[in-house]
XYZ file of N, CA and C in Angstrom:
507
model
N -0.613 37.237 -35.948
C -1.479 38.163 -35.246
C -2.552 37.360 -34.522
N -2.819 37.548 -33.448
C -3.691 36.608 -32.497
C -5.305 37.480 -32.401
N -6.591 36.822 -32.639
C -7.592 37.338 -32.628
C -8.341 37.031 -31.459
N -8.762 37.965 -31.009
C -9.627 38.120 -30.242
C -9.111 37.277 -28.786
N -7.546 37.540 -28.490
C -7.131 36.773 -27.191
C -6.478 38.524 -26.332
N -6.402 38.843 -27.355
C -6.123 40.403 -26.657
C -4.684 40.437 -26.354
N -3.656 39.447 -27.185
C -2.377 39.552 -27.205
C -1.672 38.665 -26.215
N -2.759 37.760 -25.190
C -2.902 36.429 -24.325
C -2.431 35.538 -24.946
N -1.496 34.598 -24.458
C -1.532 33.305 -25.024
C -2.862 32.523 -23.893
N -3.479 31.423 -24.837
C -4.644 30.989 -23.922
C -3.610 29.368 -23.434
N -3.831 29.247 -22.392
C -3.713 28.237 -22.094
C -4.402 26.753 -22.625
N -3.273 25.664 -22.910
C -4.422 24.265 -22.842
C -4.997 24.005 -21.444
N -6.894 24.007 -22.363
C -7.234 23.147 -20.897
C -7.523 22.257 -20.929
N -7.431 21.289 -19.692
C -8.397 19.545 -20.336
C -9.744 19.510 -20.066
N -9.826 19.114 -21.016
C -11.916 19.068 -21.609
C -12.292 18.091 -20.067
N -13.918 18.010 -20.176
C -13.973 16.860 -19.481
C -13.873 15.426 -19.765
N -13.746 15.313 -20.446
C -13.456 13.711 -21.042
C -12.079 13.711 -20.668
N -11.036 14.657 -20.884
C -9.350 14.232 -20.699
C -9.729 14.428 -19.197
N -10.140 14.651 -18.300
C -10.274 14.763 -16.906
C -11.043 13.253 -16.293
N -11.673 13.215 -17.330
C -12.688 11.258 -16.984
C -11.637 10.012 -17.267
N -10.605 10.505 -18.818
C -9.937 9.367 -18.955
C -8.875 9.222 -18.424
N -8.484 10.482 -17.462
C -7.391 10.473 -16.241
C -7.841 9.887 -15.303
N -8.436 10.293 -14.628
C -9.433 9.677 -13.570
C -9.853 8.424 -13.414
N -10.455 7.890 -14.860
C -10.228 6.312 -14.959
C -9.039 6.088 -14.611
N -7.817 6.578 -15.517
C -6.621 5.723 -15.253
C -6.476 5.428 -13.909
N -6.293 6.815 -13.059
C -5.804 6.789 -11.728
C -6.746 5.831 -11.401
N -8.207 5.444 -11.255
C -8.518 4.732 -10.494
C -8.275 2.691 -10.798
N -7.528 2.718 -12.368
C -7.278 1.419 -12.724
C -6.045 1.112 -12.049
N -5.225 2.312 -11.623
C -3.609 1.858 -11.259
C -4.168 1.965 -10.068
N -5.119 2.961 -8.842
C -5.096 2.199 -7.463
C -5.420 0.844 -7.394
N -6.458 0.397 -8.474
C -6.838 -0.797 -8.234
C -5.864 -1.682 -8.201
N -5.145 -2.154 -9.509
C -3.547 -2.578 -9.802
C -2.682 -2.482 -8.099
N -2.236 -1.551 -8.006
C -1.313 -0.968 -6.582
C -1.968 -1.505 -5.838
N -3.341 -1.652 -5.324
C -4.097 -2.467 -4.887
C -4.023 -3.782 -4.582
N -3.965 -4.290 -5.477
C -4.036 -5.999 -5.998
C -2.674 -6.245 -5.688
N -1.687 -5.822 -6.052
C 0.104 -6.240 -5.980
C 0.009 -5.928 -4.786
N -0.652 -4.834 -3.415
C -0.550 -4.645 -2.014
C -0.973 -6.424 -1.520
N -2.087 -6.800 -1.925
C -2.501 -7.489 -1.467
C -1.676 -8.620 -1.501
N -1.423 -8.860 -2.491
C -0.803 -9.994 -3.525
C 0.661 -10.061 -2.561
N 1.322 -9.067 -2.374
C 2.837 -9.154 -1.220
C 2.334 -9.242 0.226
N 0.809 -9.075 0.403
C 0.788 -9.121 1.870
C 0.873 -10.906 2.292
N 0.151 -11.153 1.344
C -0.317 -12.795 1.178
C 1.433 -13.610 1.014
N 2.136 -13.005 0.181
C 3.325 -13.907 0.096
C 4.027 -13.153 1.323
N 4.035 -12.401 2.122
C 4.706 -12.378 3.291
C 4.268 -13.423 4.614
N 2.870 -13.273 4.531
C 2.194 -13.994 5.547
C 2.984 -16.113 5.233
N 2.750 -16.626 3.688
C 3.225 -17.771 3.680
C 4.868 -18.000 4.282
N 5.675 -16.545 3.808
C 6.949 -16.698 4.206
C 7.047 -16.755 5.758
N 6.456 -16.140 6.562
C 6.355 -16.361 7.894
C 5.935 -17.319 8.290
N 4.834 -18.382 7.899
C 4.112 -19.717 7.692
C 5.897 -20.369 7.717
N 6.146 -20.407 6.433
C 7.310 -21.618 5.770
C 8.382 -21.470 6.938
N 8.751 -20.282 7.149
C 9.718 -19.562 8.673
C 9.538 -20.699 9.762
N 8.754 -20.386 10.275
C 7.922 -21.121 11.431
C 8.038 -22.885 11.287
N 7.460 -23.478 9.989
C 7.869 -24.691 9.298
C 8.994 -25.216 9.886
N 10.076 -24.402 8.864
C 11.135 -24.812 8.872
C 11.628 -25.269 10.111
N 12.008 -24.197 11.348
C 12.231 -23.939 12.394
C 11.937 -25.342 13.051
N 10.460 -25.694 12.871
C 9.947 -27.168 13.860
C 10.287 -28.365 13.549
N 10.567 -27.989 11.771
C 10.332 -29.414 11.331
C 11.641 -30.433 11.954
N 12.762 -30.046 11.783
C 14.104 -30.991 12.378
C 13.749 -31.654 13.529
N 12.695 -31.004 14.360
C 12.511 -31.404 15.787
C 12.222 -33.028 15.906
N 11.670 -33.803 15.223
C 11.587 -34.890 14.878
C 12.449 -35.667 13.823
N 12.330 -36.652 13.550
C 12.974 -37.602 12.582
C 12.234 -38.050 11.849
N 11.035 -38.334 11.683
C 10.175 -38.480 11.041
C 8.532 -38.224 11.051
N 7.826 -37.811 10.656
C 6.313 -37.201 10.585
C 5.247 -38.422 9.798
N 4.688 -38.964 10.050
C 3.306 -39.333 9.765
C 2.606 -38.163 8.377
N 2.199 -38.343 7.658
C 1.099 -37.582 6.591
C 0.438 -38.918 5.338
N 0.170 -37.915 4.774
C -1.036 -38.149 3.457
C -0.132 -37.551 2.236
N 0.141 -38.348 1.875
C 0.990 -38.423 0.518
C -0.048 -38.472 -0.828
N -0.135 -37.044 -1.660
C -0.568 -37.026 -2.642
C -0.698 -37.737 -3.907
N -1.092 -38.458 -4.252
C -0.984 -39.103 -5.656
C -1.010 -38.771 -6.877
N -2.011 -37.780 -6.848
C -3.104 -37.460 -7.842
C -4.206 -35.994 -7.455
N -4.554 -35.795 -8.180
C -5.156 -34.387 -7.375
C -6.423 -34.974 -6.598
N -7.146 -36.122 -6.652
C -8.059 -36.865 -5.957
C -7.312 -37.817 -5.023
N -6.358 -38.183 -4.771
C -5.989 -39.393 -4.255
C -4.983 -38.831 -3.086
N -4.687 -39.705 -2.145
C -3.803 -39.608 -1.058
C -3.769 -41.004 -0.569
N -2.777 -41.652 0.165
C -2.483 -42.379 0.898
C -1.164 -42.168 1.923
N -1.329 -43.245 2.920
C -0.893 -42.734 4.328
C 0.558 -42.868 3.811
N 1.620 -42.104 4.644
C 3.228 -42.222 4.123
C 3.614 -41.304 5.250
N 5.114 -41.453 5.555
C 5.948 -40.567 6.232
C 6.746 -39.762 5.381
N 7.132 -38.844 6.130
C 8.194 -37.625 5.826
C 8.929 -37.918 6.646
N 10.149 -37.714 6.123
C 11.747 -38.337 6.683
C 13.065 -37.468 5.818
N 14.300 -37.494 6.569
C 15.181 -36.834 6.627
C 14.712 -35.150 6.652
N 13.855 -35.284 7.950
C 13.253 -33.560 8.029
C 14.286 -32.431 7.916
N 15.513 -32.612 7.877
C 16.633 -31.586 7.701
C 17.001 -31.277 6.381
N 16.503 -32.136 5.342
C 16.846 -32.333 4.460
C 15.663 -30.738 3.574
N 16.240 -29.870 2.873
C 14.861 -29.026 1.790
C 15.742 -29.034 0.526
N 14.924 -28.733 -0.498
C 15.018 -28.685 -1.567
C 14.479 -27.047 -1.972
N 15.761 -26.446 -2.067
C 15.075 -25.405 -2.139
C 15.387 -24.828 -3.815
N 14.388 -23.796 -4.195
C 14.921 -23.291 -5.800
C 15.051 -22.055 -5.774
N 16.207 -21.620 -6.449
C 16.734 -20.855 -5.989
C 16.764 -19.828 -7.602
N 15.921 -20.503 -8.199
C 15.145 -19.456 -9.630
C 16.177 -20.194 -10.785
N 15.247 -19.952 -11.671
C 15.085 -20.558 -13.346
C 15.243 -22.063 -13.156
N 14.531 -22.819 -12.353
C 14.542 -24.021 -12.646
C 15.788 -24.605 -11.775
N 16.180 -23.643 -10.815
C 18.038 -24.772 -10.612
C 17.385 -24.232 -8.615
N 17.341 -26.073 -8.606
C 17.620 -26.547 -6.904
C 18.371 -27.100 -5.874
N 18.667 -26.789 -5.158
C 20.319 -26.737 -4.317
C 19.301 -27.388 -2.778
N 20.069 -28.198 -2.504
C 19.824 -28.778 -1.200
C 20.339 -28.228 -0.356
N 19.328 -28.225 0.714
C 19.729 -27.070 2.358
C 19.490 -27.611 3.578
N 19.851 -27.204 4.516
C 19.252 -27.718 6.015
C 18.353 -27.039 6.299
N 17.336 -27.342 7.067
C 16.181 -26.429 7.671
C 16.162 -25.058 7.878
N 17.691 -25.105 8.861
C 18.025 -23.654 8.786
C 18.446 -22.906 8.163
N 19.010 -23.242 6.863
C 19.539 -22.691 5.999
C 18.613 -22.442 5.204
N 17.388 -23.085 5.105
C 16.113 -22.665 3.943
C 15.410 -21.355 4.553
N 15.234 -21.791 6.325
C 14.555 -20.336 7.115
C 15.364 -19.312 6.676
N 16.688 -19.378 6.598
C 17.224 -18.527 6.029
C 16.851 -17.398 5.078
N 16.968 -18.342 4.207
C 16.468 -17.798 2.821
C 15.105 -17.012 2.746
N 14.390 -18.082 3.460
C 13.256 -17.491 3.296
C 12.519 -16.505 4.412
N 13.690 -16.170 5.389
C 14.057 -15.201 5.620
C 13.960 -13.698 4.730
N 15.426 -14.175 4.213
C 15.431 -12.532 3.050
C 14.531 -12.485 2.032
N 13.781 -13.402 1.723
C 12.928 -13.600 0.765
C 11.736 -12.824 1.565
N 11.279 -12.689 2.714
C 10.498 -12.180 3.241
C 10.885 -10.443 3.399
N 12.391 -10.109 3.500
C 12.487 -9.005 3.613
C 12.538 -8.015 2.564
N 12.989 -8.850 1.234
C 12.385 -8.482 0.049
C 11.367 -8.084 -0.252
N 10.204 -8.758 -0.169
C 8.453 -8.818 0.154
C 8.251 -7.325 0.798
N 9.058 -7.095 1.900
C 8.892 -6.077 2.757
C 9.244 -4.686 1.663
N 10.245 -4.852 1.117
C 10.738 -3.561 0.696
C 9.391 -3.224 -0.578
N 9.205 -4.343 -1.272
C 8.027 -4.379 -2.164
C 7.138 -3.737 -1.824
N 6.119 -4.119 -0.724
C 5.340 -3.504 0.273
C 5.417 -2.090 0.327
N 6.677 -1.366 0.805
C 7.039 0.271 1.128
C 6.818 0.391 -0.531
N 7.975 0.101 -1.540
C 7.283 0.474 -2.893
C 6.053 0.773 -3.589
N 5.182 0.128 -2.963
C 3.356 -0.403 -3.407
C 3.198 0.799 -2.597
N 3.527 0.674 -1.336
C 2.627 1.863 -0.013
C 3.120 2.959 -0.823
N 3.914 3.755 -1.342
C 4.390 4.617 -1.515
C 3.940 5.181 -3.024
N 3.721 4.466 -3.706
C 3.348 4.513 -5.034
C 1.588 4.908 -4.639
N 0.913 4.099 -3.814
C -0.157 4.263 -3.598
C -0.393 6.034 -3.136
N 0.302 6.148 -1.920
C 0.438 7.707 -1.752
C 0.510 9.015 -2.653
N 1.526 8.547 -3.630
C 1.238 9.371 -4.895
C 0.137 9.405 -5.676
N -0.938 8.266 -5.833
C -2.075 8.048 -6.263
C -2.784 8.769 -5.697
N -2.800 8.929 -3.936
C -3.967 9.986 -3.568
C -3.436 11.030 -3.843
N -2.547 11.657 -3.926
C -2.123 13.003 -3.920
C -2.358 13.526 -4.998
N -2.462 12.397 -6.319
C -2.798 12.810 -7.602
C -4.577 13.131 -7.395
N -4.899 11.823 -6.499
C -6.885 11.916 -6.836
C -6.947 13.306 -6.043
N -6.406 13.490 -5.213
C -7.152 14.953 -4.232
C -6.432 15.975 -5.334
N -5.343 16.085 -5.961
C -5.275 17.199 -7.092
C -7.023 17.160 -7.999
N -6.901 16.220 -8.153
C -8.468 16.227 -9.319
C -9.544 16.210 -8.473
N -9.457 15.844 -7.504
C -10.650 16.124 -7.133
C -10.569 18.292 -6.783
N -9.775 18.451 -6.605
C -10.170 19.696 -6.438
C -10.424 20.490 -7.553
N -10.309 19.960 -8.667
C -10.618 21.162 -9.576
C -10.185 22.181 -9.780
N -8.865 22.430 -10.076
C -8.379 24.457 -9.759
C -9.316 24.977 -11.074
N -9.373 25.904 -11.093
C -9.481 26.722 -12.500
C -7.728 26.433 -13.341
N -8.425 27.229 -14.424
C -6.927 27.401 -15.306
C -5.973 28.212 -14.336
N -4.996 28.956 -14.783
C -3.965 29.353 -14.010
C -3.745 30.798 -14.218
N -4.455 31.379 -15.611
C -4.710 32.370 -16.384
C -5.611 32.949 -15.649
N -6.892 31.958 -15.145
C -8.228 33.084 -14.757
C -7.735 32.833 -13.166
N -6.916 31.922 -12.432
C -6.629 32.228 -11.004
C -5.559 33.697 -11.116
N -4.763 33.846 -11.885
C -4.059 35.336 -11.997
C -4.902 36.380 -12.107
N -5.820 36.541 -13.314
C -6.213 37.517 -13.406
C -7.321 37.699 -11.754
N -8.235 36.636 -11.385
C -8.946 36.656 -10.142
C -8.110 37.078 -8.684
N -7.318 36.721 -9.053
C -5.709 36.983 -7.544
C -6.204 35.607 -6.415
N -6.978 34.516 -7.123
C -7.326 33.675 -6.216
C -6.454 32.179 -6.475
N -4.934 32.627 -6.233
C -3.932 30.883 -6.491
C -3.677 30.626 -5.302
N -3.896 29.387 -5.292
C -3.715 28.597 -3.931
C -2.262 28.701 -3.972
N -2.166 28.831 -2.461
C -0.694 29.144 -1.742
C 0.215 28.280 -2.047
N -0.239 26.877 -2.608
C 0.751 26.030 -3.102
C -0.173 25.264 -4.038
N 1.128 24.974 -5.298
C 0.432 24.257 -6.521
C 1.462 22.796 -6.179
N 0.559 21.842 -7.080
C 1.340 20.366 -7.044
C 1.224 20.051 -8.742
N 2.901 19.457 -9.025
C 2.902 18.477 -10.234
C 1.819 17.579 -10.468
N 1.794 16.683 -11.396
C 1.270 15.239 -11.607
C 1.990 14.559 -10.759
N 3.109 14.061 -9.958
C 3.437 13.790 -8.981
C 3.194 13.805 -7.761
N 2.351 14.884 -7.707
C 2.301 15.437 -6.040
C 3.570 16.220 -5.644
N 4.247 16.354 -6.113
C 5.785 17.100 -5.486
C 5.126 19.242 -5.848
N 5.603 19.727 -5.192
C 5.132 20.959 -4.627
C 6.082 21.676 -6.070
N 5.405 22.740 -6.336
C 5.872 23.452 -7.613
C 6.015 25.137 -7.101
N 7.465 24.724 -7.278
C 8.386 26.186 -6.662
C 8.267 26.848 -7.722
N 8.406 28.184 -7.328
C 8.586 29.354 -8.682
C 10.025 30.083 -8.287
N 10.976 30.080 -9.250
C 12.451 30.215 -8.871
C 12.594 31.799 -9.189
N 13.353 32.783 -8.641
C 13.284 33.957 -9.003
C 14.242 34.305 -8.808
N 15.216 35.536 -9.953
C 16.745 35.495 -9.613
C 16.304 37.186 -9.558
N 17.674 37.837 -9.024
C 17.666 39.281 -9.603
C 18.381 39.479 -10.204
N 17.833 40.957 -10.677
C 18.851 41.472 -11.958
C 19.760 42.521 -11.736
């Protein structure tokens, strides 16, 4: 027997604290989505760098530089057999390539980066769609019925639009 709901089931609502420690979250994962945006913009930009590299380096036979020693030290040295890369190709295992065959790679390695990118952008999108749900505040769903005031369209935790299915009888 239900007291004093008048034969209502009451809805759960979230307190304000479950509304603050959502809200944090969402704003720790834009940050996150954030940081990994950034983080693939930066390894696209080097892959276009290394692209470019590659491409020039054969043009010569040998290059003039500063040969590292030490993390303080350098002395003068050439670079030679410029056709020659060493490329790794993951867990530790490196396969020798020609210039063009590394642009290659690092090629699709860039278009990879790319698809990453749409993943991040897209994930991010759902993030606002979640913050503008909270930021608006509906009421419960109980007092928008009884008021006759429900917005013309409701959204999941997703953002995806919440149909009401109706058959006849």
């Amino acid at each position: 027997m239900s007291h004093g709901t008048g034969g209502l089931v009451q809805p759960l609502s979230a307190g304000k604290s479950d509304s603050k420690i959502y809200g944090n979250y969402l704003q720790q994962s834009r940050e996150s989505l954030e940081s990994s945006l950034a983080k693939f913009k930066e390894y696209k930009s080097e892959y276009k760098s290394l692209q470019k590299t590659l491409v020039e380096l054969p043009d010569e036979i040998e290059y003039q530089a500063m040969v590292p020693v030490g993390p303080l030290a350098f002395f003068p040295g050439k670079i030679v057999h410029t056709n020659e890369i060493l490329v790794l190709l993951g867990d530790n295992w490196f396969v020798d390539r020609s210039a063009k065959q590394a642009a290659e790679i690092a090629k699709r390695r860039e278009e990879y980066i790319d698809d990453r990118i749409a993943v991040v952008r897209k994930e991010l999108q759902g993030m606002n769609k979640r913050e503008d749900i909270m930021d608006k505040k509906p009421k419960d769903p109980v007092t928008q019925l009884v008021q006759g005031d429900l917005p013309e369209k409701m959204y999941n935790d997703d953002g995806d639009e919440i149909v009401d299915i109706k058959e006849e009888l």
